[in-house]
Amino acid sequence: TEDAYYRQVYYSLKGQLQEKFVEKSLQGLFVRHAILRTAFSENLTDTPLQIVLKNRKPFFKFIDLSDSEPAAQRLYVDAYRASDKSRGFRLDKDVLMRMTVFKLSDSEFDIVWSYHHILMDGWCSAILINEFFEHYNALLQGVTPDLNAVTPYRDYILYLEKQDKAASLAHWRKYLSGYTELATLPAWKQVLATQYEEGKVSLHIPERLTKTLHTIAAGKGVTQNVLLQSVWGLLLGLYNSRGDVVFGAVVSGRPEVR
């Protein structure tokens, strides 16, 4: 669903905040990172294109609610957040990142920062947030932010284009040769879905068990994620009476590009 690609970060800040410096800091990110200045079009060619604009002004809005009562402020901000999510992003027309600052008092501010997931993932978010405050603090002090040179996003695209896809496919075909049976879980009931239905399943793991898992993972020099994937592999092996199983896992990360 489209909602799956909409991201919204919400901050409540206490202290002084300079409106003009917040906007300039956001602009600094757009100048620094080409990915933030991109649009996507399916109308120019048969293949969807990612278009990098030389200049693009970020979406920034400052709303002063300091004359309103706290209850009214909360209703306004909550309604704005819901409206912003409902608005979503048009990939070919909209700036794909928006920031709105709400002034609640001289020392209280709420910030709604939304973006389309096509721009970045969780790793990128942390980088941008840190760089945003580097810009902001530098502006407060009247100096230039001390940031490392950024690797152009196009370098990563060029890296991908240079990869030998045929060699990669041949490697995995050889590696998985002889593996013919799909590792599955037992079917409890046959369900024929006619459309996608979003759902959520939660599992509570007691603190004591969590600490035990952490100790085991640390002892083996792996993360808890690797440990849980190993358990999942063993479970699939038991259900399918096999000592060798294959399953997929989504990863977030990119190789270092030089």
XYZ file of C-alpha atoms in Angstrom:
258
model
C 0.000 0.000 0.000
C 1.080 3.623 -0.457
C 1.066 4.139 3.316
C 3.902 1.632 3.589
C 6.183 4.091 1.776
C 5.186 7.173 3.752
C 7.357 7.977 6.744
C 6.658 10.550 9.445
C 8.971 11.506 12.313
C 7.582 13.571 15.173
C 9.630 15.569 17.674
C 8.739 17.600 20.751
C 11.488 20.079 21.625
C 11.994 22.271 24.669
C 14.251 25.298 24.395
C 14.911 28.096 21.950
C 14.467 27.486 18.231
C 15.367 29.882 15.429
C 12.852 29.528 12.589
C 15.140 30.934 9.887
C 18.003 28.648 10.909
C 15.754 25.565 10.848
C 14.759 26.343 7.259
C 18.351 27.089 6.242
C 19.527 23.827 7.826
C 16.961 21.880 5.822
C 18.049 23.737 2.689
C 21.632 22.763 3.483
C 20.659 19.084 3.367
C 19.012 19.560 -0.030
C 22.116 21.252 -1.412
C 24.378 18.564 0.021
C 22.418 15.444 -0.993
C 21.256 15.032 -4.592
C 18.822 12.266 -3.629
C 16.663 14.846 -1.808
C 16.316 16.880 -5.023
C 14.970 14.007 -7.093
C 11.659 13.344 -8.779
C 10.420 10.191 -10.483
C 8.583 10.056 -13.796
C 6.974 7.304 -15.850
C 5.874 9.630 -18.649
C 9.137 10.548 -20.371
C 10.251 7.084 -21.544
C 9.103 3.487 -21.396
C 11.304 3.036 -18.320
C 10.622 4.972 -15.090
C 13.279 7.640 -14.565
C 14.771 9.175 -11.449
C 15.462 12.822 -12.262
C 17.957 14.830 -10.208
C 17.182 18.549 -10.169
C 20.018 21.057 -9.966
C 18.038 23.167 -7.500
C 15.024 22.275 -5.425
C 13.595 24.218 -2.537
C 12.532 22.049 0.421
C 8.991 22.141 1.746
C 9.102 24.064 5.035
C 6.257 25.547 7.052
C 6.257 27.358 10.412
C 2.942 27.548 12.266
C 2.582 29.686 15.402
C 0.079 28.162 17.847
C 1.373 29.952 20.926
C -1.890 31.921 21.363
C -3.970 28.716 21.537
C -4.746 26.593 24.589
C -2.723 23.349 24.979
C -5.765 21.180 24.186
C -6.434 23.116 20.997
C -2.767 22.913 20.052
C -2.800 19.142 20.424
C -5.919 18.789 18.296
C -4.410 20.985 15.591
C -1.087 19.143 15.472
C -2.743 15.704 15.497
C -5.084 16.752 12.682
C -2.140 18.127 10.688
C -0.182 14.887 11.085
C -3.159 12.847 9.874
C -3.728 15.255 6.968
C -0.059 15.129 5.959
C -0.158 11.339 5.916
C -3.377 11.327 3.903
C -1.812 13.742 1.425
C 1.080 11.390 0.741
C 3.537 12.167 -2.052
C 3.232 12.415 -5.815
C 6.567 11.120 -7.047
C 6.576 13.194 -10.227
C 5.464 16.536 -8.777
C 5.977 16.843 -5.009
C 9.053 17.626 -2.992
C 9.500 14.222 -1.381
C 10.400 15.566 2.048
C 8.376 17.989 4.175
C 9.105 19.684 7.490
C 6.586 21.629 9.560
C 7.445 23.366 12.846
C 4.708 24.245 15.346
C 5.473 26.921 17.926
C 3.572 26.042 21.100
C 5.304 28.646 23.294
C 8.575 30.584 23.330
C 10.329 27.438 24.573
C 8.199 24.559 23.220
C 8.057 23.330 19.649
C 6.683 20.310 17.797
C 8.224 19.193 14.503
C 6.613 16.957 11.896
C 9.187 15.622 9.415
C 7.755 13.420 6.670
C 9.333 11.842 3.582
C 8.785 9.146 0.983
C 10.629 5.904 1.658
C 11.961 5.909 -1.909
C 14.441 8.605 -0.807
C 16.044 6.819 2.112
C 15.866 4.141 4.774
C 16.471 4.115 8.530
C 20.251 4.328 8.185
C 19.949 7.477 6.095
C 17.494 9.051 8.539
C 20.032 9.010 11.357
C 22.681 10.556 9.092
C 20.377 13.346 7.951
C 19.202 14.152 11.467
C 22.801 14.453 12.696
C 23.764 16.618 9.721
C 20.687 18.797 10.203
C 21.758 19.668 13.744
C 25.350 20.185 12.570
C 24.021 22.799 10.144
C 21.744 24.351 12.766
C 24.420 24.625 15.468
C 26.896 26.058 12.959
C 24.381 28.744 11.947
C 23.833 29.644 15.598
C 27.588 30.145 15.999
C 27.993 31.945 12.686
C 30.402 29.353 11.257
C 30.413 26.854 8.393
C 29.343 23.314 9.374
C 32.290 20.896 9.571
C 31.009 17.926 7.572
C 32.868 15.229 5.676
C 32.685 15.298 1.890
C 29.576 13.470 0.728
C 29.805 10.589 -1.740
C 27.514 11.438 -4.673
C 24.498 9.156 -4.930
C 25.233 8.692 -8.626
C 28.433 6.831 -7.671
C 26.298 4.078 -6.156
C 24.132 3.909 -9.285
C 27.276 3.606 -11.419
C 28.551 0.881 -9.087
C 25.346 -1.114 -9.583
C 25.514 -0.734 -13.353
C 29.086 -2.091 -13.428
C 28.188 -5.322 -11.632
C 28.367 -8.537 -13.672
C 24.791 -9.788 -13.288
C 25.413 -12.914 -15.358
C 28.350 -13.919 -13.152
C 26.314 -13.301 -10.012
C 23.438 -15.426 -11.309
C 25.828 -18.210 -12.289
C 27.376 -18.171 -8.802
C 24.058 -18.611 -7.019
C 22.861 -21.268 -9.460
C 25.982 -23.263 -8.718
C 25.765 -22.640 -4.974
C 22.122 -23.778 -4.836
C 22.457 -26.656 -7.304
C 20.816 -29.797 -5.953
C 18.472 -27.840 -3.717
C 15.035 -28.622 -5.136
C 12.544 -28.679 -2.276
C 10.889 -25.540 -0.934
C 11.180 -25.196 2.857
C 7.728 -24.294 4.154
C 5.685 -24.263 7.332
C 2.854 -26.784 7.789
C -0.374 -25.567 6.178
C -3.073 -25.250 8.820
C -5.774 -24.323 6.341
C -6.048 -23.402 2.693
C -6.758 -19.708 2.200
C -7.227 -18.164 -1.219
C -6.653 -14.459 -0.850
C -8.256 -12.216 -3.432
C -6.498 -9.042 -2.334
C -3.810 -7.775 -0.007
C -4.881 -7.280 3.595
C -2.525 -5.521 5.984
C -2.119 -7.213 9.353
C 0.105 -7.237 12.411
C 1.169 -10.040 14.741
C 2.928 -9.271 18.027
C 4.925 -11.609 20.240
C 6.086 -10.651 23.718
C 9.430 -12.127 24.743
C 10.036 -12.016 28.524
C 12.977 -9.964 29.747
C 14.727 -13.022 31.187
C 14.632 -14.838 27.838
C 15.781 -11.698 26.034
C 18.828 -11.455 28.301
C 19.595 -15.135 27.716
C 19.454 -14.663 23.949
C 21.722 -11.631 24.253
C 24.255 -13.624 26.284
C 24.272 -16.486 23.778
C 24.671 -14.140 20.809
C 27.473 -12.196 22.505
C 29.233 -15.458 23.352
C 29.177 -16.498 19.699
C 30.178 -13.062 18.435
C 26.972 -12.522 16.442
C 23.939 -10.259 16.670
C 20.598 -11.361 18.089
C 19.212 -11.106 14.569
C 21.691 -13.734 13.335
C 20.815 -15.929 16.307
C 17.074 -15.700 15.609
C 17.624 -16.461 11.930
C 19.578 -19.567 12.947
C 16.666 -20.666 15.132
C 14.295 -20.045 12.214
C 16.500 -22.211 9.979
C 16.472 -25.037 12.533
C 12.695 -24.782 12.817
C 12.262 -25.011 9.046
C 14.617 -27.998 9.018
C 12.509 -29.818 11.632
C 9.229 -29.107 9.829
C 10.635 -30.246 6.481
C 12.851 -33.121 7.775
C 15.894 -31.603 6.113
C 19.352 -30.651 7.254
C 19.675 -27.972 4.590
C 17.106 -25.207 4.121
C 16.997 -21.914 2.255
C 14.920 -18.899 3.232
C 14.979 -15.233 2.296
C 15.621 -12.233 4.517
C 15.468 -8.522 3.756
C 18.638 -6.627 4.569
C 19.370 -2.919 4.739
C 22.802 -1.845 3.704
C 25.075 -0.934 0.837
C 28.699 -1.712 0.086
C 31.228 1.043 0.523
C 31.719 2.802 -2.800
C 35.146 4.158 -3.617
